[in-house]
Amino acid sequence: MDAPAPSVPDRAFTSVRDAGVSSGRRSTAMMGAQTSLSHAVDLDAVSAAWVDGLRASGNAHEECVAALHAVLLRVARHEVARRAGSLQLRGPELEDVAQQATDDALMAIRAKVVGFRGESRFTTWAFKFVMFEVSTKMGRHFWRERRASWDEETWEQLPALVESPETHGEQRELFAALRRAIDHDLTTLQRRVFVAIALNEVPMDAFARDLGVSRNAVYKTLFDARRKLRVSLLAAGYARPYSVSGT
Amino acid sequence: MNGDKDLDAALAAMLSDPGCSAVFEVLHEFVDEQLGGGDPAGSNPGVAAHLLSCAACREDYLGLIEAAEKFGDEEPGAAPE
């Protein structure tokens, strides 16, 4: 679960893995989450052309908006196609998602361009709004492919995993301890979020839409649930609760 | 969830993780630094930690890497489709 998409070049994820964040080590630098990687710099020529066009008036502005819409639509179509396999969407539905994501991304970009400081290329900054909108729109389609009883269904899978012949002794004990911790240590909301997202791989945006909250709010609940479970498993005697035999 | 590796991912929660909103604010910088041959995970390990723990933001990141590489040089003068 949670593996990078196979179609993405390995190098795209290399620097993240190499940061050592999965090893559990912490340093002073890691404790403070930066909110900016750099200060504003002079815009490159292409970025300046985009920003000038969007801040202009009259025909120059309209032409720039039309050009940006065209680029964003190509990006959205590419991204929708990249993610399509996970939701089994087809041609007209994919195009609909791409068009809606493009329109909403363009609206956000036009509203926020005044605050663009040139920390990256303009296009990279603009494209992230497309990614967000595609993710949000595709989340809407998730539930059509799933039964409404997903959380009960998944909850039933955990005891089956504990009792599976393929689950050996130490693993079985770990899963049993995890099940107890989920049952007893999480709040109702934390349990619902953890079971849905961490166990059943419900997309965060689909779940956020279902709850009527932001992705960030769902993630915060998931994060708190994960911390509680790690503490619970540690207290139950698992020195490395998240991997009894892995590296 | 099928075993140790999946459980490891299911319980990933680094204290340095700033959350989805903070990561979205700097994701474009992270991506451009990576495409420019830099080490964004080294200079901003909190973002890297989040991308390992949050499947939704990781998908956005992977998509943005690909889009920036493929379409990042587009100019406003190009004819709309």
Short mmCIF file of C-alpha atoms in Angstrom, two decimals:
data_model
loop_
_atom_site.label_atom_id
_atom_site.label_comp_id
_atom_site.label_asym_id
_atom_site.label_seq_id
_atom_site.Cartn_x
_atom_site.Cartn_y
_atom_site.Cartn_z
CA MET A 1 0.00 0.00 0.00
CA ASP A 2 0.99 3.59 -0.45
CA ALA A 3 3.64 2.71 -3.01
CA PRO A 4 4.56 5.28 -5.62
CA ALA A 5 2.86 4.74 -8.96
CA PRO A 6 4.91 2.31 -11.07
CA SER A 7 4.79 4.64 -14.06
CA VAL A 8 6.73 7.33 -12.23
CA PRO A 9 10.50 7.23 -12.66
CA ASP A 10 12.25 5.94 -9.53
CA ARG A 11 14.45 9.00 -9.40
CA ALA A 12 11.38 11.13 -8.76
CA PHE A 13 11.14 9.60 -5.32
CA THR A 14 14.79 8.96 -4.60
CA SER A 15 15.57 12.10 -2.67
CA VAL A 16 12.59 11.59 -0.41
CA ARG A 17 13.61 8.05 0.45
CA ASP A 18 17.23 9.05 0.87
CA ALA A 19 16.35 11.66 3.45
CA GLY A 20 16.20 8.87 5.99
CA VAL A 21 12.77 9.87 7.19
CA SER A 22 11.52 6.30 7.09
CA SER A 23 14.23 5.11 9.44
CA GLY A 24 12.66 6.81 12.40
CA ARG A 25 15.69 8.97 13.20
CA ARG A 26 15.04 12.54 14.18
CA SER A 27 17.25 15.56 14.26
CA THR A 28 16.88 19.15 15.24
CA ALA A 29 16.50 20.09 11.60
CA MET A 30 13.67 17.62 11.15
CA MET A 31 11.71 18.95 14.07
CA GLY A 32 10.99 22.31 12.50
CA ALA A 33 8.85 22.11 9.42
CA GLN A 34 9.84 24.84 7.04
CA THR A 35 7.08 26.73 5.36
CA SER A 36 9.33 28.24 2.72
CA LEU A 37 12.31 26.75 0.96
CA SER A 38 13.71 30.01 -0.28
CA HIS A 39 13.14 33.69 -0.48
CA ALA A 40 11.63 35.36 -3.46
CA VAL A 41 14.00 35.65 -6.39
CA ASP A 42 13.90 37.37 -9.76
CA LEU A 43 11.55 35.61 -12.10
CA ASP A 44 12.92 33.73 -15.08
CA ALA A 45 11.81 35.09 -18.44
CA VAL A 46 9.05 32.55 -19.03
CA SER A 47 7.62 32.93 -15.55
CA ALA A 48 7.72 36.71 -15.89
CA ALA A 49 5.81 36.49 -19.16
CA TRP A 50 3.06 34.44 -17.50
CA VAL A 51 2.82 36.71 -14.47
CA ASP A 52 2.89 39.89 -16.54
CA GLY A 53 0.16 38.53 -18.78
CA LEU A 54 -2.07 37.58 -15.87
CA ARG A 55 -1.56 40.95 -14.22
CA ALA A 56 -2.15 42.86 -17.46
CA SER A 57 -5.48 44.14 -18.68
CA GLY A 58 -7.38 43.99 -21.94
CA ASN A 59 -6.40 41.69 -24.79
CA ALA A 60 -3.00 40.83 -23.35
CA HIS A 61 -4.67 39.49 -20.22
CA GLU A 62 -7.32 37.56 -22.11
CA GLU A 63 -4.77 35.97 -24.42
CA CYS A 64 -2.62 34.94 -21.47
CA VAL A 65 -5.59 33.43 -19.65
CA ALA A 66 -6.57 31.47 -22.75
CA ALA A 67 -3.02 30.20 -23.20
CA LEU A 68 -2.79 29.22 -19.54
CA HIS A 69 -6.12 27.39 -19.70
CA ALA A 70 -4.85 25.41 -22.67
CA VAL A 71 -1.66 24.40 -20.85
CA LEU A 72 -3.50 23.56 -17.64
CA LEU A 73 -5.94 21.40 -19.59
CA ARG A 74 -3.08 19.41 -21.10
CA VAL A 75 -1.62 18.96 -17.62
CA ALA A 76 -4.99 17.93 -16.19
CA ARG A 77 -5.64 15.40 -18.96
CA HIS A 78 -2.19 13.92 -18.43
CA GLU A 79 -2.71 13.71 -14.67
CA VAL A 80 -6.19 12.26 -14.91
CA ALA A 81 -4.88 9.58 -17.26
CA ARG A 82 -2.03 8.84 -14.85
CA ARG A 83 -4.47 8.27 -12.00
CA ALA A 84 -7.29 6.68 -14.00
CA GLY A 85 -6.39 3.09 -13.24
CA SER A 86 -7.16 3.41 -9.56
CA LEU A 87 -10.78 4.43 -10.17
CA GLN A 88 -11.65 2.64 -13.39
CA LEU A 89 -12.89 5.85 -14.99
CA ARG A 90 -13.48 5.99 -18.73
CA GLY A 91 -13.09 8.54 -21.52
CA PRO A 92 -16.00 10.96 -21.01
CA GLU A 93 -15.67 10.85 -17.23
CA LEU A 94 -11.94 11.47 -17.40
CA GLU A 95 -12.44 14.41 -19.73
CA ASP A 96 -15.10 15.82 -17.42
CA VAL A 97 -12.74 15.62 -14.43
CA ALA A 98 -9.94 17.22 -16.46
CA GLN A 99 -12.15 20.09 -17.63
CA GLN A 100 -13.50 20.81 -14.15
CA ALA A 101 -10.07 20.60 -12.56
CA THR A 102 -8.68 22.98 -15.19
CA ASP A 103 -11.40 25.56 -14.67
CA ASP A 104 -11.08 25.50 -10.88
CA ALA A 105 -7.29 25.52 -10.97
CA LEU A 106 -7.33 28.52 -13.30
CA MET A 107 -9.68 30.35 -10.95
CA ALA A 108 -7.35 29.69 -8.00
CA ILE A 109 -4.28 30.75 -9.95
CA ARG A 110 -5.85 34.03 -11.07
CA ALA A 111 -6.83 34.77 -7.49
CA LYS A 112 -3.43 33.92 -6.04
CA VAL A 113 -0.99 35.10 -8.71
CA VAL A 114 -0.59 38.41 -6.94
CA GLY A 115 1.13 36.47 -4.16
CA PHE A 116 3.42 34.47 -6.44
CA ARG A 117 6.96 35.43 -5.41
CA GLY A 118 8.99 33.36 -7.84
CA GLU A 119 10.13 30.65 -5.43
CA SER A 120 9.81 28.24 -8.36
CA ARG A 121 8.98 28.40 -12.03
CA PHE A 122 5.53 29.84 -12.53
CA THR A 123 4.40 26.69 -14.30
CA THR A 124 5.37 24.41 -11.41
CA TRP A 125 3.51 26.68 -9.00
CA ALA A 126 0.46 26.77 -11.27
CA PHE A 127 0.44 23.03 -11.95
CA LYS A 128 0.19 22.18 -8.25
CA PHE A 129 -3.32 23.67 -8.28
CA VAL A 130 -4.19 21.27 -11.08
CA MET A 131 -2.87 18.35 -9.03
CA PHE A 132 -4.98 19.40 -6.07
CA GLU A 133 -8.12 19.86 -8.14
CA VAL A 134 -7.69 16.56 -9.99
CA SER A 135 -7.21 14.80 -6.67
CA THR A 136 -10.32 16.41 -5.22
CA LYS A 137 -12.49 15.72 -8.25
CA MET A 138 -11.37 12.11 -8.58
CA GLY A 139 -12.20 11.59 -4.91
CA ARG A 140 -15.83 12.21 -5.80
CA HIS A 141 -15.83 9.17 -8.05
CA PHE A 142 -14.34 6.80 -5.50
CA TRP A 143 -17.50 5.82 -3.69
CA ARG A 144 -19.24 4.67 -6.83
CA GLU A 145 -16.87 1.72 -6.98
CA ARG A 146 -17.12 0.80 -3.32
CA ARG A 147 -19.88 -0.64 -1.21
CA ALA A 148 -21.25 1.62 1.49
CA SER A 149 -20.34 -0.94 4.16
CA TRP A 150 -16.62 -0.59 3.54
CA ASP A 151 -15.64 0.10 7.15
CA GLU A 152 -17.50 -2.88 8.55
CA GLU A 153 -16.11 -5.03 5.79
CA THR A 154 -12.56 -3.96 6.53
CA TRP A 155 -13.00 -4.31 10.22
CA GLU A 156 -13.95 -7.93 9.64
CA GLN A 157 -10.73 -8.50 7.70
CA LEU A 158 -8.46 -7.79 10.64
CA PRO A 159 -9.40 -10.85 12.72
CA ALA A 160 -9.14 -12.92 9.54
CA LEU A 161 -5.62 -11.63 9.07
CA VAL A 162 -4.78 -12.49 12.68
CA GLU A 163 -6.04 -16.04 12.21
CA SER A 164 -4.66 -16.60 8.72
CA PRO A 165 -2.39 -19.66 8.35
CA GLU A 166 0.04 -17.41 6.50
CA THR A 167 0.39 -15.18 9.51
CA HIS A 168 3.09 -16.68 11.70
CA GLY A 169 3.33 -16.51 15.47
CA GLU A 170 5.02 -13.19 16.16
CA GLN A 171 3.11 -11.48 13.37
CA ARG A 172 -0.15 -12.89 14.64
CA GLU A 173 0.51 -11.55 18.12
CA LEU A 174 1.36 -8.14 16.67
CA PHE A 175 -1.83 -7.96 14.65
CA ALA A 176 -3.85 -9.08 17.67
CA ALA A 177 -2.25 -6.30 19.73
CA LEU A 178 -2.98 -3.83 16.95
CA ARG A 179 -6.59 -4.91 16.86
CA ARG A 180 -6.91 -4.43 20.61
CA ALA A 181 -5.31 -1.00 20.37
CA ILE A 182 -7.62 0.08 17.56
CA ASP A 183 -10.57 -1.14 19.59
CA HIS A 184 -9.67 0.37 22.93
CA ASP A 185 -7.30 3.30 22.41
CA LEU A 186 -8.72 5.25 19.47
CA THR A 187 -11.64 7.60 19.49
CA THR A 188 -14.56 6.73 17.25
CA LEU A 189 -13.41 9.23 14.63
CA GLN A 190 -9.77 8.12 14.83
CA ARG A 191 -10.84 4.49 14.42
CA ARG A 192 -13.01 5.32 11.44
CA VAL A 193 -10.26 7.32 9.75
CA PHE A 194 -7.52 4.78 10.45
CA VAL A 195 -9.56 1.81 9.27
CA ALA A 196 -10.66 3.63 6.12
CA ILE A 197 -7.39 5.17 5.03
CA ALA A 198 -4.59 3.12 6.55
CA LEU A 199 -6.24 -0.30 6.31
CA ASN A 200 -8.72 0.01 3.46
CA GLU A 201 -6.81 2.53 1.33
CA VAL A 202 -9.74 4.89 0.87
CA PRO A 203 -8.31 8.01 -0.83
CA MET A 204 -7.88 10.87 1.63
CA ASP A 205 -9.83 13.28 -0.57
CA ALA A 206 -12.74 10.89 -0.93
CA PHE A 207 -12.92 10.45 2.81
CA ALA A 208 -12.56 14.19 3.45
CA ARG A 209 -15.41 14.85 1.07
CA ASP A 210 -17.52 12.26 2.86
CA LEU A 211 -16.90 13.97 6.20
CA GLY A 212 -17.17 17.49 4.78
CA VAL A 213 -13.72 18.50 6.03
CA SER A 214 -10.35 19.30 4.48
CA ARG A 215 -7.68 16.78 3.54
CA ASN A 216 -5.48 18.33 6.21
CA ALA A 217 -8.08 17.74 8.92
CA VAL A 218 -8.40 14.08 7.96
CA TYR A 219 -4.64 13.68 7.90
CA LYS A 220 -4.31 15.24 11.36
CA THR A 221 -6.78 12.69 12.72
CA LEU A 222 -4.94 9.87 10.97
CA PHE A 223 -1.63 11.14 12.30
CA ASP A 224 -2.94 11.22 15.88
CA ALA A 225 -4.36 7.71 15.49
CA ARG A 226 -1.06 6.39 14.19
CA ARG A 227 0.82 7.96 17.11
CA LYS A 228 -1.59 6.44 19.63
CA LEU A 229 -1.28 3.00 18.07
CA ARG A 230 2.52 3.17 18.05
CA VAL A 231 2.50 4.11 21.73
CA SER A 232 0.03 1.34 22.51
CA LEU A 233 2.06 -1.28 20.70
CA LEU A 234 5.23 -0.07 22.38
CA ALA A 235 3.54 -0.38 25.76
CA ALA A 236 2.46 -3.90 24.80
CA GLY A 237 6.09 -4.88 24.39
CA TYR A 238 6.81 -4.25 20.74
CA ALA A 239 10.03 -2.29 20.68
CA ARG A 240 9.60 -1.69 16.96
CA PRO A 241 5.84 -1.88 16.73
CA TYR A 242 5.56 -1.11 13.06
CA SER A 243 7.90 -3.85 11.83
CA VAL A 244 8.54 -7.05 13.74
CA SER A 245 10.73 -8.66 11.12
CA GLY A 246 11.39 -6.02 8.47
CA THR A 247 14.43 -3.80 8.25
CA MET B 1 -2.70 -4.76 4.76
CA ASN B 2 -0.63 -7.88 4.24
CA GLY B 3 2.33 -7.84 6.54
CA ASP B 4 5.13 -6.03 8.26
CA LYS B 5 5.96 -3.63 5.47
CA ASP B 6 2.35 -2.55 5.08
CA LEU B 7 1.93 -2.18 8.82
CA ASP B 8 5.07 -0.08 8.87
CA ALA B 9 3.48 2.27 6.34
CA ALA B 10 0.10 2.20 8.06
CA LEU B 11 1.63 3.46 11.31
CA ALA B 12 4.06 5.99 9.84
CA ALA B 13 3.83 9.24 11.79
CA MET B 14 6.92 11.43 12.07
CA LEU B 15 6.91 14.32 14.51
CA SER B 16 8.57 16.50 11.88
CA ASP B 17 5.56 16.07 9.59
CA PRO B 18 3.98 19.53 9.04
CA GLY B 19 0.72 18.27 7.52
CA CYS B 20 -0.97 18.60 4.15
CA SER B 21 -1.63 22.34 4.13
CA ALA B 22 1.93 23.35 4.96
CA VAL B 23 3.31 20.92 2.38
CA PHE B 24 1.01 22.27 -0.32
CA GLU B 25 2.38 25.76 0.31
CA VAL B 26 5.93 24.70 -0.62
CA LEU B 27 5.39 21.70 -2.90
CA HIS B 28 6.29 23.68 -6.04
CA GLU B 29 9.60 24.74 -4.48
CA PHE B 30 10.34 21.18 -3.40
CA VAL B 31 9.67 19.85 -6.90
CA ASP B 32 11.69 22.50 -8.72
CA GLU B 33 14.62 22.00 -6.37
CA GLN B 34 14.52 18.29 -7.11
CA LEU B 35 14.25 18.80 -10.87
CA GLY B 36 17.15 21.22 -10.66
CA GLY B 37 19.35 18.52 -9.18
CA GLY B 38 19.12 19.75 -5.60
CA ASP B 39 18.33 17.87 -2.43
CA PRO B 40 14.92 19.13 -1.25
CA ALA B 41 14.47 16.21 1.13
CA GLY B 42 17.72 17.19 2.79
CA SER B 43 16.87 20.86 3.03
CA ASN B 44 13.26 20.25 4.04
CA PRO B 45 12.97 16.85 5.72
CA GLY B 46 9.57 17.72 7.15
CA VAL B 47 8.09 17.81 3.66
CA ALA B 48 9.87 14.58 2.79
CA ALA B 49 8.48 12.93 5.93
CA HIS B 50 4.99 13.99 5.00
CA LEU B 51 5.28 12.70 1.46
CA LEU B 52 6.22 9.30 2.83
CA SER B 53 3.25 9.24 5.22
CA CYS B 54 0.47 10.88 3.20
CA ALA B 55 -0.65 8.99 0.11
CA ALA B 56 -2.75 11.89 -1.16
CA CYS B 57 0.04 14.46 -1.08
CA ARG B 58 2.48 11.89 -2.46
CA GLU B 59 0.25 11.43 -5.50
CA ASP B 60 0.13 15.21 -5.98
CA TYR B 61 3.92 15.32 -5.67
CA LEU B 62 4.46 12.51 -8.18
CA GLY B 63 2.03 14.10 -10.60
CA LEU B 64 3.64 17.50 -10.22
CA ILE B 65 7.10 16.10 -10.87
CA GLU B 66 5.86 14.53 -14.08
CA ALA B 67 3.88 17.58 -15.19
CA ALA B 68 6.71 20.01 -14.48
CA GLU B 69 9.08 17.87 -16.51
CA LYS B 70 6.68 17.42 -19.41
CA PHE B 71 4.94 20.80 -19.58
CA GLY B 72 7.04 23.11 -17.43
CA ASP B 73 8.61 24.98 -20.32
CA GLU B 74 5.32 26.05 -21.87
CA GLU B 75 5.16 29.78 -22.65
CA PRO B 76 2.17 32.10 -22.84
CA GLY B 77 2.84 32.74 -26.51
CA ALA B 78 2.00 29.16 -27.45
CA ALA B 79 -1.23 28.78 -29.40
CA PRO B 80 -4.10 27.37 -27.32
CA GLU B 81 -5.42 23.99 -28.39
#
